PDB file of C-alpha atoms in Angstrom:
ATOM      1  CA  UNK W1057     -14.034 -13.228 -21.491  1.00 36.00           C
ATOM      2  CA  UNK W1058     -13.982 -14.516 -17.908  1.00 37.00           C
ATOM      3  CA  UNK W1059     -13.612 -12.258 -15.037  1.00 34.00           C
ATOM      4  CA  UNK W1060     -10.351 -13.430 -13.863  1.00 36.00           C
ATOM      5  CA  UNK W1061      -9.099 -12.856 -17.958  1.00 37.00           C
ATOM      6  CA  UNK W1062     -10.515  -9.143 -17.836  1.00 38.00           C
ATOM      7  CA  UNK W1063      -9.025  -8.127 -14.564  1.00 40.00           C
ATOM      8  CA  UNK W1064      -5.198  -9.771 -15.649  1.00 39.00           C
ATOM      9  CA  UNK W1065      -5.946  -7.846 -19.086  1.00 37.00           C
ATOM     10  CA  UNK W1066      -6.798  -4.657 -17.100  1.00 40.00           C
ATOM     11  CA  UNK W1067      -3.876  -5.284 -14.592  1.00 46.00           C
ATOM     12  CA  UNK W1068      -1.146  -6.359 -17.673  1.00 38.00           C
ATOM     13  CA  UNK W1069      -1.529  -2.673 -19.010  1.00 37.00           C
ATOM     14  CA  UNK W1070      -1.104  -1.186 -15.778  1.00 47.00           C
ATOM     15  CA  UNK W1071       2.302  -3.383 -15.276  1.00 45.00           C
ATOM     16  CA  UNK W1072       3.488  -3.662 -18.593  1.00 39.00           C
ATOM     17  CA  UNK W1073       3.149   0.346 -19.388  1.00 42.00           C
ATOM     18  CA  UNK W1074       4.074   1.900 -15.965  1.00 47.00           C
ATOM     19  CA  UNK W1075       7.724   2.116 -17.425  1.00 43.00           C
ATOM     20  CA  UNK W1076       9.354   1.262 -20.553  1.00 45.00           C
ATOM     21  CA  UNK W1077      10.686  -1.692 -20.696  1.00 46.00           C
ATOM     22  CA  UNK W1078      14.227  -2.747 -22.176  1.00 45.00           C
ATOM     23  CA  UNK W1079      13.529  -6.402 -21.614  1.00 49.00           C
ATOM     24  CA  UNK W1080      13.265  -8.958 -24.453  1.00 55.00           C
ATOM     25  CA  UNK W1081       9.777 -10.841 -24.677  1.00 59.00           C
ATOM     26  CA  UNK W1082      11.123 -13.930 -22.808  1.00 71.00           C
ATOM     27  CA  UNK W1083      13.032 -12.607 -19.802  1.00 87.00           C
ATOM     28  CA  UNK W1084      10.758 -12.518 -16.853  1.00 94.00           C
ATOM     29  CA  UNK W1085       9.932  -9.073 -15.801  1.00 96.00           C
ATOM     30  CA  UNK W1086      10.758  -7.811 -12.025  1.00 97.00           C
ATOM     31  CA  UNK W1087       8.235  -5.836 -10.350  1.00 96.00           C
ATOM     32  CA  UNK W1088       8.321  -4.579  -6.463  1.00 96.00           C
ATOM     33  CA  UNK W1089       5.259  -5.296  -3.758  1.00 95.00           C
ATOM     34  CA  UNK W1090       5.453  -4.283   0.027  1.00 88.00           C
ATOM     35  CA  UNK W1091       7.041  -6.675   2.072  1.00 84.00           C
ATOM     36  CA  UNK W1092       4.812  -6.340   4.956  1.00 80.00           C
ATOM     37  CA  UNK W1093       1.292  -5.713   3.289  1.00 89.00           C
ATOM     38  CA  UNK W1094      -1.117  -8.863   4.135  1.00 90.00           C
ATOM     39  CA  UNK W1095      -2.871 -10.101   2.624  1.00 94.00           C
ATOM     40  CA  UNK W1096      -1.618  -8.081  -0.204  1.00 94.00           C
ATOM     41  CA  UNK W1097       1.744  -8.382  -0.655  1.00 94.00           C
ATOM     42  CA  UNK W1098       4.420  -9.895   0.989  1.00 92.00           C
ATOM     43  CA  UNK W1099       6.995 -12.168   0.561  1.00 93.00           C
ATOM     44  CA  UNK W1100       5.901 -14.649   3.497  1.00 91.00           C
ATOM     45  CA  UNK W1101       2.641 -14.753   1.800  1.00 93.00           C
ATOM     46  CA  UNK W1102       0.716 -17.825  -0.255  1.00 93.00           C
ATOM     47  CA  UNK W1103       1.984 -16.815  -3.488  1.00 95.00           C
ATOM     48  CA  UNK W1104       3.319 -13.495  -2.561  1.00 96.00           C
ATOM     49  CA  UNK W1105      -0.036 -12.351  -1.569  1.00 96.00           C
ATOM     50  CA  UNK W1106      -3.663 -11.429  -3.261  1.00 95.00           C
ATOM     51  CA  UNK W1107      -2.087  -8.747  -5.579  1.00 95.00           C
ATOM     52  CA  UNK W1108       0.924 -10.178  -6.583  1.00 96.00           C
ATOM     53  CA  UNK W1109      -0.909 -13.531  -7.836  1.00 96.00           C
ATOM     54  CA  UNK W1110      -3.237 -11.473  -9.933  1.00 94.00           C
ATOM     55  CA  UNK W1111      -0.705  -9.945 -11.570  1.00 93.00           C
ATOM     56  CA  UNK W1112       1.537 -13.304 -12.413  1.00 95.00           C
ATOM     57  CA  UNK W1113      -2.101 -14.308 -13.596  1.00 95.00           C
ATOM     58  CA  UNK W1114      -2.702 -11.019 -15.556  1.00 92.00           C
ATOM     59  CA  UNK W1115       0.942 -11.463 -16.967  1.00 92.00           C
ATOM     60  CA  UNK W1116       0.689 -15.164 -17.783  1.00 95.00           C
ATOM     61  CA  UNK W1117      -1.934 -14.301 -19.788  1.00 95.00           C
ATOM     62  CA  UNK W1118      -0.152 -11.773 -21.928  1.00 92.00           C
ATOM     63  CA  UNK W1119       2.481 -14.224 -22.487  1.00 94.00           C
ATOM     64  CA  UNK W1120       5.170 -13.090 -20.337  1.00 94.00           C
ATOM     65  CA  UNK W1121       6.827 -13.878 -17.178  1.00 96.00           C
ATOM     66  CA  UNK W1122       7.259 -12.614 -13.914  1.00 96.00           C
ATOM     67  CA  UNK W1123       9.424 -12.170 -10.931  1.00 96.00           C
ATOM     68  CA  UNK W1124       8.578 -10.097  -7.554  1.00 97.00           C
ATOM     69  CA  UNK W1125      10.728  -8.682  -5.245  1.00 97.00           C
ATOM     70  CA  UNK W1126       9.944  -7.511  -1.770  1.00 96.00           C
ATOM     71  CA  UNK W1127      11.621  -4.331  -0.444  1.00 94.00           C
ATOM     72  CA  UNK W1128      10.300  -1.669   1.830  1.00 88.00           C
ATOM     73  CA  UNK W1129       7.529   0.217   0.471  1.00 86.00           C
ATOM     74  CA  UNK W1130       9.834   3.768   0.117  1.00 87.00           C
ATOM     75  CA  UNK W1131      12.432   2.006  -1.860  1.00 91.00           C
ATOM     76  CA  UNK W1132      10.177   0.171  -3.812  1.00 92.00           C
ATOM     77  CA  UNK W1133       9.178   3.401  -5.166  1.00 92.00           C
ATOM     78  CA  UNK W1134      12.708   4.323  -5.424  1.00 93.00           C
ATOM     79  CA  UNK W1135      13.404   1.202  -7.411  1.00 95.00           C
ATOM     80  CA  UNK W1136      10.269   2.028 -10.065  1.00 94.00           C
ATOM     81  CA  UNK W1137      11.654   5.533 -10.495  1.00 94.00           C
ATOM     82  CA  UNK W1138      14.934   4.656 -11.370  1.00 95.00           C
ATOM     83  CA  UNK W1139      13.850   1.844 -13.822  1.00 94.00           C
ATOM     84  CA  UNK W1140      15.397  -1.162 -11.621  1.00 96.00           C
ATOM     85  CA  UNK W1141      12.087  -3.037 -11.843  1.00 97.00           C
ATOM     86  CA  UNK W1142       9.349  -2.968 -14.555  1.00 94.00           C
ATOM     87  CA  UNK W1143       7.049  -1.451 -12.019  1.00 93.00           C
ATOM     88  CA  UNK W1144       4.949  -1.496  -8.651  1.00 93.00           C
ATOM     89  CA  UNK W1145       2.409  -4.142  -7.909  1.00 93.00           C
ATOM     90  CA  UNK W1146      -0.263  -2.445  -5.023  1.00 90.00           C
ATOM     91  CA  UNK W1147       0.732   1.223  -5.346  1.00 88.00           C
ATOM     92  CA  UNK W1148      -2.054   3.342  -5.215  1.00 85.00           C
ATOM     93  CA  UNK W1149      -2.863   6.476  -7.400  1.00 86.00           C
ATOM     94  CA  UNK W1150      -1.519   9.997  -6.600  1.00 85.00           C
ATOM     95  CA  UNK W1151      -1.028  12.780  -8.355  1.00 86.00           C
ATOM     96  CA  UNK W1152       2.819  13.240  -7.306  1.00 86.00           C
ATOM     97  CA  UNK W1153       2.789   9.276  -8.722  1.00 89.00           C
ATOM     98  CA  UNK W1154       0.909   9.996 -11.717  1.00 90.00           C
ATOM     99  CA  UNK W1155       4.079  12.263 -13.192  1.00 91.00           C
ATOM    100  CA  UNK W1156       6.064   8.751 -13.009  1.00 92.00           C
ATOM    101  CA  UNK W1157       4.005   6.071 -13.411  1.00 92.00           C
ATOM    102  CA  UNK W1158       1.089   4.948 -15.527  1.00 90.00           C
ATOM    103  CA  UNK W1159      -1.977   3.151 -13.901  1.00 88.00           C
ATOM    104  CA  UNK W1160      -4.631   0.816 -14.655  1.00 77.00           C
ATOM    105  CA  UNK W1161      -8.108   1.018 -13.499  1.00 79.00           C
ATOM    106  CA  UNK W1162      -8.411  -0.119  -9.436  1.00 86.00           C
ATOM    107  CA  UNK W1163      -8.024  -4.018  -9.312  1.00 86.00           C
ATOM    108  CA  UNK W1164      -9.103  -3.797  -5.749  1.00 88.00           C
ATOM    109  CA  UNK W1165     -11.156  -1.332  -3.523  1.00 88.00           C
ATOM    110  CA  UNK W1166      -9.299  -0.738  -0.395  1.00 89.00           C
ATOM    111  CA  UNK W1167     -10.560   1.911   2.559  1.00 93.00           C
ATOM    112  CA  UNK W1168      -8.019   4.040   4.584  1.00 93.00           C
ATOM    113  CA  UNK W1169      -9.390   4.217   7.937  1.00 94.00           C
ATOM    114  CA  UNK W1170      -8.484   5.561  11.252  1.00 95.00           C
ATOM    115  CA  UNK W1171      -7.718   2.938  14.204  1.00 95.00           C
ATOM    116  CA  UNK W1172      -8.202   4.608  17.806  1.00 95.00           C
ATOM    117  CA  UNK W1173      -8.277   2.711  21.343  1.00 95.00           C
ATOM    118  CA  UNK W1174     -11.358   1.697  22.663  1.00 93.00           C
ATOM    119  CA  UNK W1175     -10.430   3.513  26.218  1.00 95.00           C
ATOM    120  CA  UNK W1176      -9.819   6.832  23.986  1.00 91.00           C
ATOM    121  CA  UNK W1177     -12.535   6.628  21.512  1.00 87.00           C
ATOM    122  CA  UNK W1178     -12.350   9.441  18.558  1.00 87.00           C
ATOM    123  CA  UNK W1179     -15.276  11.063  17.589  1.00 81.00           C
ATOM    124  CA  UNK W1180     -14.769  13.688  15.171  1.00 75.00           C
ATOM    125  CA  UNK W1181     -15.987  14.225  11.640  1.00 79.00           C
ATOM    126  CA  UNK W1182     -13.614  16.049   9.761  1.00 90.00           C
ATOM    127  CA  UNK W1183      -9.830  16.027   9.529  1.00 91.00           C
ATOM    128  CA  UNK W1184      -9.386  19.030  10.767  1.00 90.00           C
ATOM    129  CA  UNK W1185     -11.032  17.791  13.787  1.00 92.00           C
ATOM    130  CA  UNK W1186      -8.186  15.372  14.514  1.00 95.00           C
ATOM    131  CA  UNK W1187      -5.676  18.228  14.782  1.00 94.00           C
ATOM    132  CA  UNK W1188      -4.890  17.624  18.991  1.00 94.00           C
ATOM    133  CA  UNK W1189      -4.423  13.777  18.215  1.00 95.00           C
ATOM    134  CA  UNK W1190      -1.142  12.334  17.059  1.00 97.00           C
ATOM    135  CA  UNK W1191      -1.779  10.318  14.015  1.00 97.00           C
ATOM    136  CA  UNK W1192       0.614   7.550  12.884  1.00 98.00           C
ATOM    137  CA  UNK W1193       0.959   6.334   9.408  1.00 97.00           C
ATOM    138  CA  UNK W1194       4.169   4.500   7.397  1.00 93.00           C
ATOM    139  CA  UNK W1195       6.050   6.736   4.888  1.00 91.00           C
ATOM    140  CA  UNK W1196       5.491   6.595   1.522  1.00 87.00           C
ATOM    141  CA  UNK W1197       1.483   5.809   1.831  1.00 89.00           C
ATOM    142  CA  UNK W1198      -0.031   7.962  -0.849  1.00 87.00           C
ATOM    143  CA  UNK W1199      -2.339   9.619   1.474  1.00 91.00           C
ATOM    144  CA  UNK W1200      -0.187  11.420   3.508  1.00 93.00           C
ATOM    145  CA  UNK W1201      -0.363  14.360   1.847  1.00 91.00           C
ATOM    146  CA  UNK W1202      -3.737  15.111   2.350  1.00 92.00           C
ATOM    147  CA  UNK W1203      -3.033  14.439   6.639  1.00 95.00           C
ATOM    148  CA  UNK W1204      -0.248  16.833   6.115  1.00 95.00           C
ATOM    149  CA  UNK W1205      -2.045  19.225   3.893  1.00 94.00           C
ATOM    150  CA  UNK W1206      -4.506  19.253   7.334  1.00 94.00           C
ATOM    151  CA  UNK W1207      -1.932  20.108   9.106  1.00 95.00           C
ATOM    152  CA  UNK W1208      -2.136  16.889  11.657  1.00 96.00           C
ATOM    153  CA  UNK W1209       0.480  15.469  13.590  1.00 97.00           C
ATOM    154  CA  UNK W1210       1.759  12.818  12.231  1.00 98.00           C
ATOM    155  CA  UNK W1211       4.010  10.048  13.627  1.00 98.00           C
ATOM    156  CA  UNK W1212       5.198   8.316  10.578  1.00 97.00           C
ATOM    157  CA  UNK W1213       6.830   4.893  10.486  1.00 95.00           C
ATOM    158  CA  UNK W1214       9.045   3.378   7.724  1.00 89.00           C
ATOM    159  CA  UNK W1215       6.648  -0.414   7.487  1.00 88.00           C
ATOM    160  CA  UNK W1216       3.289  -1.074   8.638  1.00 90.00           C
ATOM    161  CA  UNK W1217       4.773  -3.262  10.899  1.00 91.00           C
ATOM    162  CA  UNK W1218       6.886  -0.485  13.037  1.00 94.00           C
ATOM    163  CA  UNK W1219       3.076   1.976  12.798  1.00 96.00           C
ATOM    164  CA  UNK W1220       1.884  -1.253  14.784  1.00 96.00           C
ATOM    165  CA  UNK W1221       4.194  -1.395  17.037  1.00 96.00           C
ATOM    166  CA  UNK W1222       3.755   1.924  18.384  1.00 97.00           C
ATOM    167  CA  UNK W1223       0.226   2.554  18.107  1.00 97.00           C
ATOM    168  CA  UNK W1224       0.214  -0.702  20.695  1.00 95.00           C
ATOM    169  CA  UNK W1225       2.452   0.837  22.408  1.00 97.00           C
ATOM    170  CA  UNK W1226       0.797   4.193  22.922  1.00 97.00           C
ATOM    171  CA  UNK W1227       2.964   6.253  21.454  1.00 97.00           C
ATOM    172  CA  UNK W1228       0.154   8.283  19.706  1.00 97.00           C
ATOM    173  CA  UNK W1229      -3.706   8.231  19.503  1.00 96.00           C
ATOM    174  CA  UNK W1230      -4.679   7.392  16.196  1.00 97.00           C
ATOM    175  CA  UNK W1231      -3.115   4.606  13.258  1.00 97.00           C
ATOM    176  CA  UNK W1232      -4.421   5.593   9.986  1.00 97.00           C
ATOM    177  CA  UNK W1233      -3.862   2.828   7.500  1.00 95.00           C
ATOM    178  CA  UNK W1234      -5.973   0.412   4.838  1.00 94.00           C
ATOM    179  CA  UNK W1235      -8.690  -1.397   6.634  1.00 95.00           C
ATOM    180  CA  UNK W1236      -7.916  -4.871   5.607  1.00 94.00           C
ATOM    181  CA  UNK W1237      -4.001  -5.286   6.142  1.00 94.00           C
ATOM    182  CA  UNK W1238      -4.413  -3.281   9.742  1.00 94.00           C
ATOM    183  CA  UNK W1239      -7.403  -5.563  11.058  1.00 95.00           C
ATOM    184  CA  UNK W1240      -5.217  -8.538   9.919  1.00 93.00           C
ATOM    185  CA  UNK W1241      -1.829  -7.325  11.557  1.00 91.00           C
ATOM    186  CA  UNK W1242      -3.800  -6.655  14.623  1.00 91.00           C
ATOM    187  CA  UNK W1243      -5.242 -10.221  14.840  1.00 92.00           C
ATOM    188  CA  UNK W1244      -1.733 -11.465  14.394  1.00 86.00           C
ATOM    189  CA  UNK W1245       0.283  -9.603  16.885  1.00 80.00           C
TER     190      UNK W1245
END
């Protein structure tokens, strides 16, 4: 089996099992992806972005057919929960997730990282550590709870887009987001 063929088997039971599914075998199945996750997801993207073509790919090659929309990350949730789309391309695992959806092993490896100024370097270790520094991050991410379980301060946007904007801005310290999408929004703002 070819590498491509075991990751779009491995993805297809993620997808096709996060919820059960009403539709017939040959309607297309709608899933959600982030609208503003390069190189990810987003609708502006090559193909809807790196994790939405793997999963047409994965689907394909279970036989069935698929459609993506492109909301905001919160109601894309929203939209899994209540069974509007067959499920969530690019969510990653919690345990508050876990009691609603089903997932495969990780397609991708992606590292949350913290983003600080040059002119205000951070040098702490621990999270605790970051406690005087206000922290953005975009609702919904799965690692919140752990900042909030720290008890930082925490900034929180509704798209990565909007954390962007105000971390350029200055309007807190520290951006805490995944490693590739941030570097890539910073090179093209």
């Amino acid at each position: 089996m070819h590498l491509l063929e075991r990751v779009a088997c491995a993805l297809a039971s993620l997808i096709a099992t996060a919820l059960p599914l009403a539709a017939r075998a040959e309607e297309a199945l709608t899933f959600a992806a982030s609208d503003d996750w390069l190189p990810y997801s987003s609708a502006q993207a090559p193909e809807g972005g790196l994790l939405v073509k793997i999963s047409r790919a994965a689907l394909r090659a279970a036989g069935r057919d698929s459609h993506y929309v492109f909301p905001p990350w919160n109601r894309a949730i929203e939209e899994a929960r209540a069974g509007a789309v067959a499920g969530i391309v690019g969510a990653w695992h919690s345990a508050e997730r876990e009691k609603d959806f089903l997932y495969s092993a990780p397609i991708i490896r992606n590292d949350i990282v913290f983003f600080a100024f040059a002119d205000r370097p951070i040098r702490d270790q621990k999270l605790a550590d970051l406690q005087p520094y206000r922290i953005g991050a975009v609702r919904g991410n799965s690692f919140i709870s752990t900042l909030q379980q720290a008890r930082l301060r925490l900034d929180l946007a509704s798209s990565q887009d909007e954390n962007l904007r105000k971390f350029l801005n200055r309007r807190f310290d520290i951006l805490v987001d995944e490693r590739r999408a941030t570097e890539l929004a910073i090179r093209t703002h």
